[in-house]
Short mmCIF file of C-alpha atoms in Angstrom, two decimals:
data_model
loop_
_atom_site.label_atom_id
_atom_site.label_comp_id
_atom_site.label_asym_id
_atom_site.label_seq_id
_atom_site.Cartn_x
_atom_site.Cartn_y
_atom_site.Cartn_z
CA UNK A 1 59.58 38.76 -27.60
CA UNK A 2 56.38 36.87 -28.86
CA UNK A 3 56.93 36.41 -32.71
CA UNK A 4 53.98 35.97 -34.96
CA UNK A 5 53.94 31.72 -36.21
CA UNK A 6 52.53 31.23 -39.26
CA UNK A 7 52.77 28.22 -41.84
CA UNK A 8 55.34 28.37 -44.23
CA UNK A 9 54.72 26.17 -47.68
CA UNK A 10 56.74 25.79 -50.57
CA UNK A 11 55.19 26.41 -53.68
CA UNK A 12 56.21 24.29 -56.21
CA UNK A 13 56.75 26.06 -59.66
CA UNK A 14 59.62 28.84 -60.13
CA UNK A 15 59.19 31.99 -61.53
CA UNK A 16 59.72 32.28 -65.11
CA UNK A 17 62.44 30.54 -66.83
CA UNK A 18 65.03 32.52 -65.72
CA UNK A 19 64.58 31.64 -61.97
CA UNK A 20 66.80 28.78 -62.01
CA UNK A 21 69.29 27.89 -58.63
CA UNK A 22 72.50 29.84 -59.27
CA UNK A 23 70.80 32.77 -60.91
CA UNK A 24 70.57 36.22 -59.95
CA UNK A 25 67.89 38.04 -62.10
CA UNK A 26 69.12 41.90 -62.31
CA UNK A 27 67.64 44.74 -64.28
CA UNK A 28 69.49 47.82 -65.02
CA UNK A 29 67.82 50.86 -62.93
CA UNK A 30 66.25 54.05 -64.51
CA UNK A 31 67.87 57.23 -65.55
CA UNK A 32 66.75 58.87 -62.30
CA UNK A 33 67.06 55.92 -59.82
CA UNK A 34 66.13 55.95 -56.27
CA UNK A 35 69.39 55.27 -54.02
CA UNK A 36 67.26 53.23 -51.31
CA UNK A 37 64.64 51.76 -50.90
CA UNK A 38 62.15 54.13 -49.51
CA UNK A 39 63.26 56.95 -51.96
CA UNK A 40 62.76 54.04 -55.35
CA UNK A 41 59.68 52.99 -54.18
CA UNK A 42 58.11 56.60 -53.53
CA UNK A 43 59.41 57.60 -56.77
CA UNK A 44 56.67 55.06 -58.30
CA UNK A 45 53.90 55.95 -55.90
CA UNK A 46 54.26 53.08 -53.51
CA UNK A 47 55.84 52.34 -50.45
CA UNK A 48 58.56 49.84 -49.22
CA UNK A 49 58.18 48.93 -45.30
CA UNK A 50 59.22 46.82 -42.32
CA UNK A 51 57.76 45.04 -39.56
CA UNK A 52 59.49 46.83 -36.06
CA UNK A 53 59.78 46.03 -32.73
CA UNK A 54 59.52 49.04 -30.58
CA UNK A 55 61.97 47.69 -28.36
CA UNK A 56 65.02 47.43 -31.30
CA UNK A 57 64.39 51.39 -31.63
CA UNK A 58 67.82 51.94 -29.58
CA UNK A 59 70.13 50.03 -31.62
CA UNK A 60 71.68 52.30 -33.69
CA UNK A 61 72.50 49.52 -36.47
CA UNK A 62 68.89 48.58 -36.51
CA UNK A 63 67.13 52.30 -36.45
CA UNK A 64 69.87 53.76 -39.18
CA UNK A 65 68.84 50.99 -41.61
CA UNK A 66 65.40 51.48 -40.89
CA UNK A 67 65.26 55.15 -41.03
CA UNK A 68 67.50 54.98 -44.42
CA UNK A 69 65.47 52.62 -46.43
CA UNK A 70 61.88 52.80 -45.48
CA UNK A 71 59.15 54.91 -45.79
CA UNK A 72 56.25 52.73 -43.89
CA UNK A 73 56.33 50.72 -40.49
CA UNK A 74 54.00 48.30 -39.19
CA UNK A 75 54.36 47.06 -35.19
CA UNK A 76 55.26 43.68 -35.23
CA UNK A 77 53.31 43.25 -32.03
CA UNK A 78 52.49 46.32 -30.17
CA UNK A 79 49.10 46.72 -31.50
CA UNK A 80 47.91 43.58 -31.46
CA UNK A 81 45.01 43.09 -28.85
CA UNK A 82 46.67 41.32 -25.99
CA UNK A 83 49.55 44.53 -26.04
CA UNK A 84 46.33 47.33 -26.49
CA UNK A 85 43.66 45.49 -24.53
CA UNK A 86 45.53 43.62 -21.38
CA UNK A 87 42.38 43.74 -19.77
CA UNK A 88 39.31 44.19 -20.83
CA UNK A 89 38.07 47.60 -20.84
CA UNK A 90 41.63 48.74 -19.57
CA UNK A 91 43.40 50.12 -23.11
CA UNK A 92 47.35 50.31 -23.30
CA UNK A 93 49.01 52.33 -26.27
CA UNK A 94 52.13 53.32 -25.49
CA UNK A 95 54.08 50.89 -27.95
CA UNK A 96 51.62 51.79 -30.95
CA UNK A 97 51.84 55.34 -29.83
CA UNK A 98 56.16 54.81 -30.05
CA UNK A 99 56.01 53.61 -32.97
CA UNK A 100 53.83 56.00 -34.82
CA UNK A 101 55.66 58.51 -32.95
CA UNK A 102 58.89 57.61 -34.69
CA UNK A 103 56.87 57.19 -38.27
CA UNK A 104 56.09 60.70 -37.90
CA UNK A 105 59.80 61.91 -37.35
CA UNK A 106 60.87 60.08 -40.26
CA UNK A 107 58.74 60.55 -42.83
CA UNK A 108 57.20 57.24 -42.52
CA UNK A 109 53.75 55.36 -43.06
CA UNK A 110 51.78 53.20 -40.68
CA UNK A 111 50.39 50.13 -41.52
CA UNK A 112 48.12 48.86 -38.50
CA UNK A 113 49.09 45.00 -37.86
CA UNK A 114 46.24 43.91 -36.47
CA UNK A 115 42.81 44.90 -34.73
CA UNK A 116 41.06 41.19 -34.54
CA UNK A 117 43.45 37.72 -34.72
CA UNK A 118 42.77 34.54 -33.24
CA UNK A 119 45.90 34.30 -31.82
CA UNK A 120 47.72 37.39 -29.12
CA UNK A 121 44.13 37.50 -28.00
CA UNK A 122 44.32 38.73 -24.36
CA UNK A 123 43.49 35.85 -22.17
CA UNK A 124 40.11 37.23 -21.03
CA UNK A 125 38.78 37.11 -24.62
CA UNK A 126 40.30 33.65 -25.11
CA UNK A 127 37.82 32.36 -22.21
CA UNK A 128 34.59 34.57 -23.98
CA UNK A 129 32.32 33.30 -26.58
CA UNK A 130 29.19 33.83 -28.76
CA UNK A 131 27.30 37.41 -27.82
CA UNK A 132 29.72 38.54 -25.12
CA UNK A 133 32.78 38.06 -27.40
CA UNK A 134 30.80 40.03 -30.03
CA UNK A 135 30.19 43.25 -28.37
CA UNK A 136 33.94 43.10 -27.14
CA UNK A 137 35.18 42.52 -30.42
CA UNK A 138 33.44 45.49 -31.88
CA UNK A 139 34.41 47.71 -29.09
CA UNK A 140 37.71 46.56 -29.13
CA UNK A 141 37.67 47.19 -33.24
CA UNK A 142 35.91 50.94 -31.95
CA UNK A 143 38.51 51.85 -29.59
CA UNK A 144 41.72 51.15 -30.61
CA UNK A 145 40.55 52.55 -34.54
CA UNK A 146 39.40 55.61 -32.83
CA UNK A 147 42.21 56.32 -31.14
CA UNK A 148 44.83 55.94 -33.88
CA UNK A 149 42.36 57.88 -36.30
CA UNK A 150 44.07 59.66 -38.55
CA UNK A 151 47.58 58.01 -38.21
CA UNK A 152 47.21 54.69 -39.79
CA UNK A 153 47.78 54.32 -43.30
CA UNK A 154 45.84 51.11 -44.12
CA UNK A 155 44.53 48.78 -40.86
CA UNK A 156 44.73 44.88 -41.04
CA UNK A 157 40.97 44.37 -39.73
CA UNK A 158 41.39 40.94 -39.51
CA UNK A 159 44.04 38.88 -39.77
CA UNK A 160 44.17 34.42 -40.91
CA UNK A 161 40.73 33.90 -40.73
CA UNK A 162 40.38 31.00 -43.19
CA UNK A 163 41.81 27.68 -43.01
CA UNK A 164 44.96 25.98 -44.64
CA UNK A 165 43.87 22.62 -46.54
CA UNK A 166 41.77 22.19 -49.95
CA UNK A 167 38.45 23.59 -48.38
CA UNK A 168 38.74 27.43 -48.77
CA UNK A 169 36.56 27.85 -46.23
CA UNK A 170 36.90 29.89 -42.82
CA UNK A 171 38.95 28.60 -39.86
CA UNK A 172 37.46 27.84 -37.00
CA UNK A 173 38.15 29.73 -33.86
CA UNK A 174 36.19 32.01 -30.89
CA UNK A 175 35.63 34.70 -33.15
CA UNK A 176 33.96 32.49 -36.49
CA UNK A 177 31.72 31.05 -33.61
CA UNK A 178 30.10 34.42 -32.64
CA UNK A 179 28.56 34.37 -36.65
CA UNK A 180 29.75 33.88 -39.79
CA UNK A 181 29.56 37.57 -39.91
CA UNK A 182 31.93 38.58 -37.80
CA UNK A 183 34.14 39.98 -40.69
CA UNK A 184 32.21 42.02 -41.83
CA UNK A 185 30.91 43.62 -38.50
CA UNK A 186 34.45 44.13 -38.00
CA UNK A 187 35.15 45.90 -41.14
CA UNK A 188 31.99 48.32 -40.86
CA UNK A 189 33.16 48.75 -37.18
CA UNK A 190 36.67 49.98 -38.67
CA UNK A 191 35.16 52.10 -41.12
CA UNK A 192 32.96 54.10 -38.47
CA UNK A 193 36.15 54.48 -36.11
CA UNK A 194 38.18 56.04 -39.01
CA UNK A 195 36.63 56.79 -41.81
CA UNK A 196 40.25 57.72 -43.36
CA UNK A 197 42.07 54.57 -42.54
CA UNK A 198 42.23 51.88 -45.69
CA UNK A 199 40.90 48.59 -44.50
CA UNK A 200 42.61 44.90 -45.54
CA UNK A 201 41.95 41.90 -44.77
CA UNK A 202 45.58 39.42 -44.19
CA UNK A 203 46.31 36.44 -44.83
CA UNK A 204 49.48 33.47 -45.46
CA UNK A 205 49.69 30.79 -48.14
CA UNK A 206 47.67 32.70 -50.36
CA UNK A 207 50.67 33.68 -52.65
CA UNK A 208 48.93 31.34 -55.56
CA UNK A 209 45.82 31.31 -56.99
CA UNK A 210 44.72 28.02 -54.45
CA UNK A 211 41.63 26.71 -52.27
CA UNK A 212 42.78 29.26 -49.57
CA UNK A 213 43.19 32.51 -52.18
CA UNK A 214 39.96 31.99 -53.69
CA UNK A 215 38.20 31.71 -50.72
CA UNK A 216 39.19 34.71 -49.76
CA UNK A 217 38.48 36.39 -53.24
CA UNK A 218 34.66 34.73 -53.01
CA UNK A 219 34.39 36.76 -49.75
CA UNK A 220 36.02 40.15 -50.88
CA UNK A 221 34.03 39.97 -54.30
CA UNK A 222 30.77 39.27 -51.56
CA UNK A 223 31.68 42.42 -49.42
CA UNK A 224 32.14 44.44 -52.88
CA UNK A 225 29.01 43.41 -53.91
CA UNK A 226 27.04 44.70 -50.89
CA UNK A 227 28.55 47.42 -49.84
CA UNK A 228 30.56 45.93 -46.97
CA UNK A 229 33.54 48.61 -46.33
CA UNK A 230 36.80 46.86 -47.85
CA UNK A 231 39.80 48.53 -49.80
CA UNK A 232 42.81 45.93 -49.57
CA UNK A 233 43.79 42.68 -48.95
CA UNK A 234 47.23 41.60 -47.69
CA UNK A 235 49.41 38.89 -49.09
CA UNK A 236 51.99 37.67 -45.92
CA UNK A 237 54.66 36.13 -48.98
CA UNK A 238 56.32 34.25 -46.08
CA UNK A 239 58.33 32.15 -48.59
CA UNK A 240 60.67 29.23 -49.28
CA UNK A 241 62.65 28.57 -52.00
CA UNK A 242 60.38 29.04 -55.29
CA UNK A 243 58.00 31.29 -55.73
CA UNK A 244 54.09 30.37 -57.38
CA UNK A 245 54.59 31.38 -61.11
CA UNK A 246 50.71 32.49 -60.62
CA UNK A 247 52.02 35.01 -58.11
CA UNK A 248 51.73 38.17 -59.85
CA UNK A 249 48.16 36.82 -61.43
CA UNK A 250 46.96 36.07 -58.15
CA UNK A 251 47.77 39.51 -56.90
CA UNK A 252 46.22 41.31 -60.18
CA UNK A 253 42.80 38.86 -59.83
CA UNK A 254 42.05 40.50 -56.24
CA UNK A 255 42.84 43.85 -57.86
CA UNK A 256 40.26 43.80 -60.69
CA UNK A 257 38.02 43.19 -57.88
CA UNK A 258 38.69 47.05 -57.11
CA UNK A 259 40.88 46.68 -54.15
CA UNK A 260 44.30 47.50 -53.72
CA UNK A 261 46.66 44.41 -52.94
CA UNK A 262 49.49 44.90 -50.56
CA UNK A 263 52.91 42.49 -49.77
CA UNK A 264 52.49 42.89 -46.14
CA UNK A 265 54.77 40.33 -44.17
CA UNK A 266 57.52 39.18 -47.36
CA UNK A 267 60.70 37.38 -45.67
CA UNK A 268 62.45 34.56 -48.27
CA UNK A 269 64.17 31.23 -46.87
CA UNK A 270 68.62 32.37 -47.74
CA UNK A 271 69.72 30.01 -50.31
CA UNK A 272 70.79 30.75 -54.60
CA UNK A 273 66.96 31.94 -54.91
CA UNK A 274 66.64 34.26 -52.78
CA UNK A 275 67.57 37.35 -54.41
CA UNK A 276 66.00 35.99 -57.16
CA UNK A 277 62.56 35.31 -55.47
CA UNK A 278 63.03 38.98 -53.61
CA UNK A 279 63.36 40.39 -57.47
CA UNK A 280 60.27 38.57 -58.79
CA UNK A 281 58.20 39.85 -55.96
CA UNK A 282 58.99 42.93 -56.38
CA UNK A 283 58.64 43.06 -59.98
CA UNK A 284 55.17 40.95 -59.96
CA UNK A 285 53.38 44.42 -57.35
CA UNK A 286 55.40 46.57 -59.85
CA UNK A 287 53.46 45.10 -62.33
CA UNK A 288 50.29 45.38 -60.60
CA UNK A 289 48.92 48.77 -60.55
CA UNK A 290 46.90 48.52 -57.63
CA UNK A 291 49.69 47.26 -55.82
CA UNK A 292 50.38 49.65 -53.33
CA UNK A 293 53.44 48.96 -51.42
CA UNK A 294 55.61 45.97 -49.86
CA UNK A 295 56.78 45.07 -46.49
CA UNK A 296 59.13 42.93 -45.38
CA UNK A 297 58.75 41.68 -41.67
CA UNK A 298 61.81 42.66 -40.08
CA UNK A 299 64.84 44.81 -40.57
CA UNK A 300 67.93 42.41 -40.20
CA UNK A 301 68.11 39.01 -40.36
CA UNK A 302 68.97 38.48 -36.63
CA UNK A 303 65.36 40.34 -36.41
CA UNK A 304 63.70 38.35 -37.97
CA UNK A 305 61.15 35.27 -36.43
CA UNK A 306 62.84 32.97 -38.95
CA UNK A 307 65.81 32.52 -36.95
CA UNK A 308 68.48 30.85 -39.26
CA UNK A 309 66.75 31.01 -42.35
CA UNK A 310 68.34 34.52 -42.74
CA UNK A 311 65.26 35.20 -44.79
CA UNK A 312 65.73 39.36 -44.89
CA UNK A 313 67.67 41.82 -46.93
CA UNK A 314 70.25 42.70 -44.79
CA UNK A 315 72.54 40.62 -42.55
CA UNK A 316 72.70 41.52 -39.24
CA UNK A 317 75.60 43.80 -39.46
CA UNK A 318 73.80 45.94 -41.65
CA UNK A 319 75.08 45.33 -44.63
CA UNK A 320 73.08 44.79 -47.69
CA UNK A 321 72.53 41.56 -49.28
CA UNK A 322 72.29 40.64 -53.07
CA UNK A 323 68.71 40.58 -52.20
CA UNK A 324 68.54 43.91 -51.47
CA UNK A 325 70.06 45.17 -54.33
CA UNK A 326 67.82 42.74 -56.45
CA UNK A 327 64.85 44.70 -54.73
CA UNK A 328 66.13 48.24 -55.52
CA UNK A 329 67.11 47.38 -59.14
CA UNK A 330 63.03 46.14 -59.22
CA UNK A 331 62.12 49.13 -57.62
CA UNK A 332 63.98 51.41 -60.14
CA UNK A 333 62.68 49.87 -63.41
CA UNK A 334 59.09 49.28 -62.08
CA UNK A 335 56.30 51.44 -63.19
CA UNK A 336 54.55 53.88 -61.16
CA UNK A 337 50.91 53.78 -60.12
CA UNK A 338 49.30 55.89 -62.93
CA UNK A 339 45.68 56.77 -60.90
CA UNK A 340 45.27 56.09 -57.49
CA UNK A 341 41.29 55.76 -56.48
CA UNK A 342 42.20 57.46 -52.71
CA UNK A 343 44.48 59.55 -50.69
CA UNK A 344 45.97 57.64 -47.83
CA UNK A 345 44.81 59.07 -44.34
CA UNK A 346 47.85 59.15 -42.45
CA UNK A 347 50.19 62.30 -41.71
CA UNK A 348 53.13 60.13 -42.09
CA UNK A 349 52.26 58.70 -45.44
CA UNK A 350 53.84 59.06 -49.20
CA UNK A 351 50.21 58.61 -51.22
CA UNK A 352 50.75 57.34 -54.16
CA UNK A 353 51.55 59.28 -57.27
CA UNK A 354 48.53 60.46 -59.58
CA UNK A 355 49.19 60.80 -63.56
CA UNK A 356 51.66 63.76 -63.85
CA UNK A 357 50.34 66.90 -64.68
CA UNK A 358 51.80 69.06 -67.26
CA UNK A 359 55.71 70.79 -66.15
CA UNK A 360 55.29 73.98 -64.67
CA UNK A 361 57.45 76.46 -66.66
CA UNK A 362 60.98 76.99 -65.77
CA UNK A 363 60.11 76.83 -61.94
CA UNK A 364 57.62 74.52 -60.62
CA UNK A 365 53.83 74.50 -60.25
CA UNK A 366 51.70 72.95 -57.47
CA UNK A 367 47.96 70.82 -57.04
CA UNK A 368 46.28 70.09 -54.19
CA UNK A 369 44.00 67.37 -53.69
CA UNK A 370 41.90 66.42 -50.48
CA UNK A 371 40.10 63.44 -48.93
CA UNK A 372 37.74 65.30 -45.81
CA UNK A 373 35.37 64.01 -43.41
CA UNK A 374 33.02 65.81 -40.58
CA UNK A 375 35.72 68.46 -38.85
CA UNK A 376 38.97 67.10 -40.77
CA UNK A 377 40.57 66.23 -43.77
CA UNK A 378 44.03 64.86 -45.38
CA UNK A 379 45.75 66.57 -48.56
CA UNK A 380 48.10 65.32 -50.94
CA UNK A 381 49.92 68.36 -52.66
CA UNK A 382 51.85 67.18 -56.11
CA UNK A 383 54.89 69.19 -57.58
CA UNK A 384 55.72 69.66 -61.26
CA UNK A 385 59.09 70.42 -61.85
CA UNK A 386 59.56 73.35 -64.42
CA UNK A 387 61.81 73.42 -67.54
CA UNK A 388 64.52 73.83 -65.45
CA UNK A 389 64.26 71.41 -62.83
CA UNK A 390 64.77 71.79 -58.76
CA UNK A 391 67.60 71.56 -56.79
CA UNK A 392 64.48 72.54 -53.72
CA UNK A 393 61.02 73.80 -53.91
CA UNK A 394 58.47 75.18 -51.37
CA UNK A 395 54.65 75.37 -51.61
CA UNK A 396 52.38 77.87 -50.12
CA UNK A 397 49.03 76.57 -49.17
CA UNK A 398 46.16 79.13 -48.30
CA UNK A 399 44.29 77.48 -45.85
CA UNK A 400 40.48 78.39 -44.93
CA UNK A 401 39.40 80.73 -41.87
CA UNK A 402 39.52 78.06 -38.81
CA UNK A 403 41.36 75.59 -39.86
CA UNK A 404 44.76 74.16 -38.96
CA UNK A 405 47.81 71.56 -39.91
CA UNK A 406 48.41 68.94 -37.77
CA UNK A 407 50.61 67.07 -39.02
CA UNK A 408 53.24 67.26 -42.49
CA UNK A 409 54.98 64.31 -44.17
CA UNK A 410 57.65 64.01 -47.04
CA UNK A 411 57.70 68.24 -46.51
CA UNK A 412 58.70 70.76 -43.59
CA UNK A 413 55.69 73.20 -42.32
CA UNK A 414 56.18 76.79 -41.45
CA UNK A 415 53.13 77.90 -40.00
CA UNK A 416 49.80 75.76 -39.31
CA UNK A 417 47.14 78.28 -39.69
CA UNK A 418 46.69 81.06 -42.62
CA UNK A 419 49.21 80.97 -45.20
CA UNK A 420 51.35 77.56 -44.73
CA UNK A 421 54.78 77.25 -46.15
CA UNK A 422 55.70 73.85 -46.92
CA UNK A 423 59.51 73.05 -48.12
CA UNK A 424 61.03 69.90 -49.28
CA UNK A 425 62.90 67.28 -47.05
CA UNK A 426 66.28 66.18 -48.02
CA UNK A 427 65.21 63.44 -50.38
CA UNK A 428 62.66 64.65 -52.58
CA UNK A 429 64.11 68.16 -53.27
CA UNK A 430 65.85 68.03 -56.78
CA UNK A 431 63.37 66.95 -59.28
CA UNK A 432 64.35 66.95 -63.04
CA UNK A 433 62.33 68.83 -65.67
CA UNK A 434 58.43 67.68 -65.76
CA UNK A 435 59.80 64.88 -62.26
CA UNK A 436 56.86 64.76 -59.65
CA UNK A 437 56.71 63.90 -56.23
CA UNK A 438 54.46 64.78 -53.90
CA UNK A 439 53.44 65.24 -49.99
CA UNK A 440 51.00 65.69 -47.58
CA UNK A 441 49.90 66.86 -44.63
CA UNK A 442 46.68 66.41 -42.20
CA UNK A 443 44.00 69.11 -40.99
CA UNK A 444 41.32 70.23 -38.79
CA UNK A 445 39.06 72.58 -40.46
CA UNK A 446 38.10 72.43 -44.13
CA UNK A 447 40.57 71.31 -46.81
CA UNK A 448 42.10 74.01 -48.64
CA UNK A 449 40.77 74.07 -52.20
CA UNK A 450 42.95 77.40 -53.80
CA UNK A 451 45.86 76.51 -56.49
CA UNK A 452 49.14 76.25 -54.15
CA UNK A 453 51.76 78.88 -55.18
CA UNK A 454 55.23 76.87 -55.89
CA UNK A 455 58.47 78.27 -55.73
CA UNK A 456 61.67 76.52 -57.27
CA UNK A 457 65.65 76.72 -56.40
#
């Protein structure tokens, strides 16, 4: 399979004093910690993903680990626009549509990886240019956004569009020739196709605060400025053997912009740092409140593009690495996100957690939340436990006349019209006294606004 090439550097400073070869940096998890990864990082509002390939979804090694420890996916290549757009005009989903498909029967996020690149483009665009490439750009942007609406957690617009070197400027390629505004055309194209979706912009060797990094920032802190449609910016972490001790600085610079900052693509080169460098990742979004989640591209090491640098958490046996419990023990003793600004779109989704509310009495109590559009919406319900604590709750949601569930995540429906009954899933059921998680699910209609009625076991 095609494998996404990118450049790898090696920053040059480590991170902190205790990231010395030899050293594994470890940090004792919280009372209630998180057994994997996926259940850790929703406990703190965020997600932990990988990067799949459709075609690895029938080895049972590969889809137990991923199934286990993540909560978000993003397609490695299947939604690229050489796999959705072989020909132009002529639209092929069926890997995105497996893998969302899969998302949604595991209680799993979508990232969308990515709608414009300058490489995978299908050869027909490769041989357009200035006006023509435009309009199929922007229809290209306009389909495949439309028809995902309402699955994708965050998109990657577009994806390493500035240049490597000391200039910071933009790199040059088919699409920078049609207009130095071809960004942002994509963006507001995005944001018309699905309104719900959170749009990033990706990018490698940006892990430090460098030529490359700030160019970037100059242009997000533009598009914030005017108006253009932007709500996250992706930092690829494809890394060697030290990690930039400006890394978690760099992250939180972009977030005072008022974006969220994402770890989208993080593999590390095996060798006495890597757990360590895994840890201080971790630690460094954990520490950044508007960082929203991590991914890591690639379950196993044998998946991974990096070949023999073995650069994943798990080896490809399945068996966890220090790394990965490095990760988790980061995870566990990170802090949550106290006030997310919006409700991710997608019916697969954890959203983050808001500031918890007060307990709800010896049972549990219930809020529901919304973010609607013209003929749909997306709710986030948030459970209190009581005094008592849960060993399992359900919700009843009162919907309005006409409208309908479509789709449920991190909870079971019963029902998608009227009255909805919504019960835990297997991992978020016991909840000590004031503990909050939370789920979601997606509508057509009008969002519910009435209190839901919670019931604890």
């Amino acid at each position: 399979m095609r494998r996404k090439r990118v450049l790898l550097t090696t920053v040059t400073l480590a991170v902190t004093g205790a990231l010395t070869a030899g050293v594994l940096v470890t940090m004792a998890p919280a009372a209630s910690a998180g057994t994997t990864l996926r259940a850790a990082a929703a406990e703190k509002g965020r997600y932990f993903g990988a990067a799949v390939a459709t075609g690895k979804l029938s080895n049972s090694t590969y889809t137990t680990i991923l199934n286990r420890e993540f909560n978000s996916v993003v397609a490695e290549n299947e939604m690229k626009w050489d796999a959705t757009e072989p020909q132009q005009g002529v639209f092929n989903y069926s890997g995105g549509d497996r893998l969302v498909s899969h998302a949604r029967a595991n209680g799993m996020s979508v990232r969308g990886h990515a709608l414009l690149w300058h490489q995978q483009e299908p050869g027909w665009a490769q041989n357009m240019s200035g006006s023509a490439l435009r309009s199929a750009m922007i229809n290209h942007v306009t389909q495949v956004a439309t028809h995902f609406k309402g699955q994708i957690y965050a998109w990657d617009v577009v994806n390493e569009a500035f240049a490597d070197g000391g200039s910071g400027g933009r790199r040059d390629s088919n699409l920078q020739r049609t207009g130095n505004d071809w960004i942002e055309a994509a963006f507001r194209a995005a944001r018309a196709a699905d309104p719900g979706a959170k749009l990033c912009y990706n990018d490698y060797n940006t892990d430090g605060v460098n030529a490359k990094s700030t160019g970037i920032y100059n242009m997000v802190r533009d598009f914030k400025s005017r108006g253009v449609p932007i709500d996250c910016v992706g930092f690829q972490s494809h890394l060697g053997t030290t990690l930039a001790s400006d890394y978690q600085a760099n992250l939180q610079r972009f977030a005072d912009l008022g974006v969220d900052v994402q770890i989208t693509e993080l593999d590390v080169m095996t060798g006495g740092n890597q757990a360590n460098i895994f840890g201080a990742v971790t630690r460094a979004c954990m520490n950044v409140s508007r960082c929203t989640g991590i991914t890591v591209w690639g379950v196993r090491d044998c998946d991974s593009w990096r070949g023999s640098d073995n650069a994943l958490l798990f080896d490809c046996n399945g068996n966890k690495k220090p790394a990965y419990d490095s990760v988790l023990n980061a995870l566990n003793a990170g802090t949550g996100i106290p006030n997310p600004t919006t409700t991710p779109p997608n019916p697969t989704t954890t959203p983050p957690n808001p500031t918890t509310p007060p307990p709800g009495g010896a049972g549990c109590s219930a809020t529901v939340s919304a973010n609607s559009w013209t003929g749909g919406f997306v709710a986030t319900v948030k459970v209190t436990a009581g005094s008592g604590g849960t060993r399992g709750w359900s919700v009843s949601v009162t919907l309005p006349g006409g409208t309908s569930v479509t789709g449920t995540w991190s909870a079971t429906a019963s029902g998608s019209s009227g009255t909805v009954r919504f019960a835990n899933v297997d991992y978020n059921g016991q909840l000590a006294a004031g503990q909050v998680t939370e789920f979601g699910f997606q509508g057509n209609g009008t969002a519910p606004t009435q209190t839901p009625t919670c019931t604890a076991s």
